[in-house]
PDB file of C-alpha atoms in Angstrom:
ATOM      1  CA  MET A   1       0.000   0.000   0.000  1.00  0.00           C
ATOM      2  CA  ALA A   2       1.105   3.518  -0.733  1.00  0.00           C
ATOM      3  CA  THR A   3      -0.236   7.037  -0.335  1.00  0.00           C
ATOM      4  CA  PHE A   4      -1.701   9.008  -3.235  1.00  0.00           C
ATOM      5  CA  MET A   5      -2.968  12.556  -3.702  1.00  0.00           C
ATOM      6  CA  ASP A   6      -5.314  12.881  -6.638  1.00  0.00           C
ATOM      7  CA  VAL A   7      -6.667  16.071  -8.135  1.00  0.00           C
ATOM      8  CA  HIS A   8      -9.880  16.786 -10.010  1.00  0.00           C
ATOM      9  CA  HIS A   9     -10.175  19.986 -12.043  1.00  0.00           C
ATOM     10  CA  GLY A  10     -13.278  21.562 -13.540  1.00  0.00           C
ATOM     11  CA  MET A  11     -15.581  21.208 -10.541  1.00  0.00           C
ATOM     12  CA  LYS A  12     -16.454  24.881 -10.296  1.00  0.00           C
ATOM     13  CA  GLY A  13     -19.674  25.482  -8.397  1.00  0.00           C
ATOM     14  CA  LEU A  14     -19.636  22.042  -6.750  1.00  0.00           C
ATOM     15  CA  THR A  15     -22.195  22.103  -3.932  1.00  0.00           C
ATOM     16  CA  PRO A  16     -21.671  20.527  -0.500  1.00  0.00           C
ATOM     17  CA  GLU A  17     -24.294  17.908  -1.415  1.00  0.00           C
ATOM     18  CA  GLN A  18     -22.575  17.019  -4.703  1.00  0.00           C
ATOM     19  CA  PHE A  19     -19.230  16.818  -2.923  1.00  0.00           C
ATOM     20  CA  ARG A  20     -20.649  14.561  -0.216  1.00  0.00           C
ATOM     21  CA  GLN A  21     -22.420  12.326  -2.749  1.00  0.00           C
ATOM     22  CA  ALA A  22     -19.284  11.944  -4.872  1.00  0.00           C
ATOM     23  CA  HIS A  23     -17.144  11.127  -1.842  1.00  0.00           C
ATOM     24  CA  ASP A  24     -19.719   8.656  -0.515  1.00  0.00           C
ATOM     25  CA  ALA A  25     -19.837   6.942  -3.929  1.00  0.00           C
ATOM     26  CA  ASP A  26     -16.049   6.513  -3.792  1.00  0.00           C
ATOM     27  CA  LEU A  27     -16.253   5.096  -0.268  1.00  0.00           C
ATOM     28  CA  ALA A  28     -18.946   2.642  -1.373  1.00  0.00           C
ATOM     29  CA  VAL A  29     -16.756   0.965  -4.008  1.00  0.00           C
ATOM     30  CA  GLU A  30     -13.200   1.669  -2.815  1.00  0.00           C
ATOM     31  CA  GLY A  31     -12.927  -1.666  -1.008  1.00  0.00           C
ATOM     32  CA  GLU A  32     -13.363  -3.607  -4.244  1.00  0.00           C
ATOM     33  CA  GLU A  33     -10.178  -1.972  -5.522  1.00  0.00           C
ATOM     34  CA  GLY A  34      -8.277  -2.190  -2.221  1.00  0.00           C
ATOM     35  CA  VAL A  35      -8.324   1.595  -1.887  1.00  0.00           C
ATOM     36  CA  HIS A  36      -9.212   3.765   1.088  1.00  0.00           C
ATOM     37  CA  PHE A  37      -9.925   7.472   0.666  1.00  0.00           C
ATOM     38  CA  GLU A  38      -8.836   9.117   3.902  1.00  0.00           C
ATOM     39  CA  HIS A  39      -9.751  12.725   3.167  1.00  0.00           C
ATOM     40  CA  ALA A  40     -11.074  14.984   0.446  1.00  0.00           C
ATOM     41  CA  TRP A  41     -10.949  18.785   0.144  1.00  0.00           C
ATOM     42  CA  ALA A  42     -12.963  20.894  -2.281  1.00  0.00           C
ATOM     43  CA  ASP A  43     -12.427  24.414  -3.616  1.00  0.00           C
ATOM     44  CA  PRO A  44     -15.558  25.117  -5.683  1.00  0.00           C
ATOM     45  CA  GLU A  45     -14.214  28.570  -6.651  1.00  0.00           C
ATOM     46  CA  SER A  46     -11.333  27.160  -8.708  1.00  0.00           C
ATOM     47  CA  GLY A  47     -13.094  23.837  -9.279  1.00  0.00           C
ATOM     48  CA  ASP A  48     -10.235  21.804  -7.837  1.00  0.00           C
ATOM     49  CA  VAL A  49     -10.836  18.842  -5.531  1.00  0.00           C
ATOM     50  CA  PHE A  50      -8.041  16.951  -3.751  1.00  0.00           C
ATOM     51  CA  CYS A  51      -8.354  13.365  -2.454  1.00  0.00           C
ATOM     52  CA  LEU A  52      -5.872  11.610  -0.189  1.00  0.00           C
ATOM     53  CA  SER A  53      -5.872   7.820  -0.326  1.00  0.00           C
ATOM     54  CA  GLU A  54      -4.066   4.675   0.670  1.00  0.00           C
ATOM     55  CA  ALA A  55      -4.042   2.304  -2.282  1.00  0.00           C
ATOM     56  CA  PRO A  56      -2.123  -0.522  -3.928  1.00  0.00           C
ATOM     57  CA  SER A  57      -1.460   1.566  -7.058  1.00  0.00           C
ATOM     58  CA  ALA A  58      -2.318   4.795  -8.866  1.00  0.00           C
ATOM     59  CA  ASP A  59      -4.381   2.726 -11.302  1.00  0.00           C
ATOM     60  CA  ALA A  60      -6.534   1.423  -8.450  1.00  0.00           C
ATOM     61  CA  VAL A  61      -7.228   5.024  -7.387  1.00  0.00           C
ATOM     62  CA  ARG A  62      -8.081   5.901 -11.001  1.00  0.00           C
ATOM     63  CA  ARG A  63     -10.452   2.936 -11.296  1.00  0.00           C
ATOM     64  CA  VAL A  64     -12.472   3.929  -8.219  1.00  0.00           C
ATOM     65  CA  HIS A  65     -12.943   7.485  -9.466  1.00  0.00           C
ATOM     66  CA  GLU A  66     -13.802   6.262 -12.990  1.00  0.00           C
ATOM     67  CA  ARG A  67     -16.356   3.787 -11.688  1.00  0.00           C
ATOM     68  CA  THR A  68     -18.088   6.537  -9.704  1.00  0.00           C
ATOM     69  CA  GLY A  69     -18.227   8.894 -12.665  1.00  0.00           C
ATOM     70  CA  HIS A  70     -15.609  11.498 -11.764  1.00  0.00           C
ATOM     71  CA  ALA A  71     -12.254  10.508 -13.227  1.00  0.00           C
ATOM     72  CA  ALA A  72      -9.203  12.086 -11.578  1.00  0.00           C
ATOM     73  CA  ASP A  73      -7.147  14.485 -13.701  1.00  0.00           C
ATOM     74  CA  GLU A  74      -3.954  13.791 -11.743  1.00  0.00           C
ATOM     75  CA  VAL A  75      -2.920  10.942  -9.427  1.00  0.00           C
ATOM     76  CA  HIS A  76       0.283  11.650  -7.516  1.00  0.00           C
ATOM     77  CA  PRO A  77       2.226   9.016  -5.633  1.00  0.00           C
ATOM     78  CA  VAL A  78       3.255  10.597  -2.315  1.00  0.00           C
ATOM     79  CA  ALA A  79       6.935   9.875  -1.749  1.00  0.00           C
ATOM     80  CA  TYR A  80       7.283  11.951   1.418  1.00  0.00           C
ATOM     81  CA  SER A  81       4.817  13.459   3.830  1.00  0.00           C
ATOM     82  CA  ALA A  82       4.953  15.451   7.017  1.00  0.00           C
TER      83      ALA A  82
ATOM     84  CA  MET B   1      -9.492  30.698  10.658  1.00  0.00           C
ATOM     85  CA  ALA B   2     -10.071  28.660   7.549  1.00  0.00           C
ATOM     86  CA  THR B   3      -8.558  25.681   5.805  1.00  0.00           C
ATOM     87  CA  PHE B   4      -6.315  26.007   2.749  1.00  0.00           C
ATOM     88  CA  MET B   5      -4.667  23.571   0.347  1.00  0.00           C
ATOM     89  CA  ASP B   6      -1.712  25.064  -1.442  1.00  0.00           C
ATOM     90  CA  VAL B   7       0.215  23.572  -4.325  1.00  0.00           C
ATOM     91  CA  HIS B   8       3.819  24.013  -5.426  1.00  0.00           C
ATOM     92  CA  HIS B   9       4.838  22.953  -8.932  1.00  0.00           C
ATOM     93  CA  GLY B  10       8.315  22.504 -10.350  1.00  0.00           C
ATOM     94  CA  MET B  11       9.864  20.581  -7.450  1.00  0.00           C
ATOM     95  CA  LYS B  12      10.979  17.599  -9.522  1.00  0.00           C
ATOM     96  CA  GLY B  13      13.726  15.620  -7.841  1.00  0.00           C
ATOM     97  CA  LEU B  14      13.021  17.093  -4.400  1.00  0.00           C
ATOM     98  CA  THR B  15      14.878  14.953  -1.845  1.00  0.00           C
ATOM     99  CA  PRO B  16      13.465  13.893   1.523  1.00  0.00           C
ATOM    100  CA  GLU B  17      15.986  16.224   3.196  1.00  0.00           C
ATOM    101  CA  GLN B  18      14.975  19.213   1.055  1.00  0.00           C
ATOM    102  CA  PHE B  19      11.314  18.467   1.715  1.00  0.00           C
ATOM    103  CA  ARG B  20      11.888  18.251   5.465  1.00  0.00           C
ATOM    104  CA  GLN B  21      13.984  21.439   5.540  1.00  0.00           C
ATOM    105  CA  ALA B  22      11.372  23.382   3.565  1.00  0.00           C
ATOM    106  CA  HIS B  23       8.551  22.179   5.805  1.00  0.00           C
ATOM    107  CA  ASP B  24      10.551  22.894   8.970  1.00  0.00           C
ATOM    108  CA  ALA B  25      11.266  26.418   7.695  1.00  0.00           C
ATOM    109  CA  ASP B  26       7.524  26.965   7.221  1.00  0.00           C
ATOM    110  CA  LEU B  27       6.805  25.676  10.724  1.00  0.00           C
ATOM    111  CA  ALA B  28       9.455  27.992  12.169  1.00  0.00           C
ATOM    112  CA  VAL B  29       7.777  31.176  10.904  1.00  0.00           C
ATOM    113  CA  GLU B  30       4.123  30.183  10.494  1.00  0.00           C
ATOM    114  CA  GLY B  31       3.165  31.483  13.949  1.00  0.00           C
ATOM    115  CA  GLU B  32       4.153  35.040  13.024  1.00  0.00           C
ATOM    116  CA  GLU B  33       1.471  34.946  10.309  1.00  0.00           C
ATOM    117  CA  GLY B  34      -1.119  33.086  12.382  1.00  0.00           C
ATOM    118  CA  VAL B  35      -0.828  30.034  10.106  1.00  0.00           C
ATOM    119  CA  HIS B  36      -0.442  26.377  10.980  1.00  0.00           C
ATOM    120  CA  PHE B  37       0.664  23.843   8.395  1.00  0.00           C
ATOM    121  CA  GLU B  38      -0.976  20.569   9.363  1.00  0.00           C
ATOM    122  CA  HIS B  39       0.377  18.289   6.649  1.00  0.00           C
ATOM    123  CA  ALA B  40       2.471  18.298   3.498  1.00  0.00           C
ATOM    124  CA  TRP B  41       2.742  15.701   0.736  1.00  0.00           C
ATOM    125  CA  ALA B  42       5.436  15.556  -1.946  1.00  0.00           C
ATOM    126  CA  ASP B  43       5.528  13.884  -5.346  1.00  0.00           C
ATOM    127  CA  PRO B  44       9.099  14.437  -6.588  1.00  0.00           C
ATOM    128  CA  GLU B  45       8.307  12.641  -9.869  1.00  0.00           C
ATOM    129  CA  SER B  46       5.852  15.305 -11.053  1.00  0.00           C
ATOM    130  CA  GLY B  47       7.397  17.995  -8.859  1.00  0.00           C
ATOM    131  CA  ASP B  48       4.112  18.792  -7.122  1.00  0.00           C
ATOM    132  CA  VAL B  49       3.921  19.425  -3.373  1.00  0.00           C
ATOM    133  CA  PHE B  50       0.646  19.887  -1.475  1.00  0.00           C
ATOM    134  CA  CYS B  51       0.348  21.659   1.890  1.00  0.00           C
ATOM    135  CA  LEU B  52      -2.734  21.691   4.124  1.00  0.00           C
ATOM    136  CA  SER B  53      -3.026  24.587   6.546  1.00  0.00           C
ATOM    137  CA  GLU B  54      -5.278  26.436   8.939  1.00  0.00           C
ATOM    138  CA  ALA B  55      -4.845  30.150   8.392  1.00  0.00           C
ATOM    139  CA  PRO B  56      -6.571  33.526   8.677  1.00  0.00           C
ATOM    140  CA  SER B  57      -6.327  34.089   4.896  1.00  0.00           C
ATOM    141  CA  ALA B  58      -4.818  32.808   1.657  1.00  0.00           C
ATOM    142  CA  ASP B  59      -2.443  35.781   1.753  1.00  0.00           C
ATOM    143  CA  ALA B  60      -1.119  34.678   5.137  1.00  0.00           C
ATOM    144  CA  VAL B  61      -0.370  31.234   3.667  1.00  0.00           C
ATOM    145  CA  ARG B  62       1.356  32.896   0.697  1.00  0.00           C
ATOM    146  CA  ARG B  63       3.452  35.101   2.983  1.00  0.00           C
ATOM    147  CA  VAL B  64       4.815  32.144   4.971  1.00  0.00           C
ATOM    148  CA  HIS B  65       5.880  30.281   1.833  1.00  0.00           C
ATOM    149  CA  GLU B  66       7.388  33.452   0.315  1.00  0.00           C
ATOM    150  CA  ARG B  67       9.368  34.218   3.471  1.00  0.00           C
ATOM    151  CA  THR B  68      10.846  30.708   3.444  1.00  0.00           C
ATOM    152  CA  GLY B  69      11.831  30.908  -0.216  1.00  0.00           C
ATOM    153  CA  HIS B  70       9.320  28.601  -1.877  1.00  0.00           C
ATOM    154  CA  ALA B  71       6.292  30.596  -3.007  1.00  0.00           C
ATOM    155  CA  ALA B  72       3.104  28.596  -3.568  1.00  0.00           C
ATOM    156  CA  ASP B  73       1.798  28.404  -7.134  1.00  0.00           C
ATOM    157  CA  GLU B  74      -1.805  27.893  -6.000  1.00  0.00           C
ATOM    158  CA  VAL B  75      -3.580  28.574  -2.695  1.00  0.00           C
ATOM    159  CA  HIS B  76      -7.047  27.048  -2.515  1.00  0.00           C
ATOM    160  CA  PRO B  77      -9.600  27.935   0.158  1.00  0.00           C
ATOM    161  CA  VAL B  78     -11.191  24.646   1.242  1.00  0.00           C
ATOM    162  CA  ALA B  79     -14.939  25.132   1.303  1.00  0.00           C
ATOM    163  CA  TYR B  80     -15.824  21.510   2.100  1.00  0.00           C
ATOM    164  CA  SER B  81     -13.852  18.561   3.381  1.00  0.00           C
ATOM    165  CA  ALA B  82     -14.527  14.962   4.296  1.00  0.00           C
TER     166      ALA B  82
END
């Protein structure tokens, strides 16, 4: 398992309900891909959303987000954290 | 106080020591700006670094990173988190 930070662009105007629904959808299927989303942060002004996960691979993170209808634009392996 | 996610680009090849030194420098001066950096995550492959903070304003976050020599490329107010 490794840590990943993924980024979604283009979510300008995202409402709290849409954010919650999208995150809940990820949590509902993450286990099938061996992923766990620990946190998510949304900036609806810029439209950027950041998700922190523990996962076996970047592809597993991508698959969860694709299955729930909001593909990630970037998936970053986290080499160091503090 | 509010939550911010800031992003630094262009840090390809960042070493663990450089990452630690940069984060420690932020922690050393953050109090003077009323900011607290809670976490930081580095992807030296893409060169992107993400910092999560509690701060009075985006400008306060910017000032800390400018004072320590690594200006943020993006500072996102976090409207919702999970």
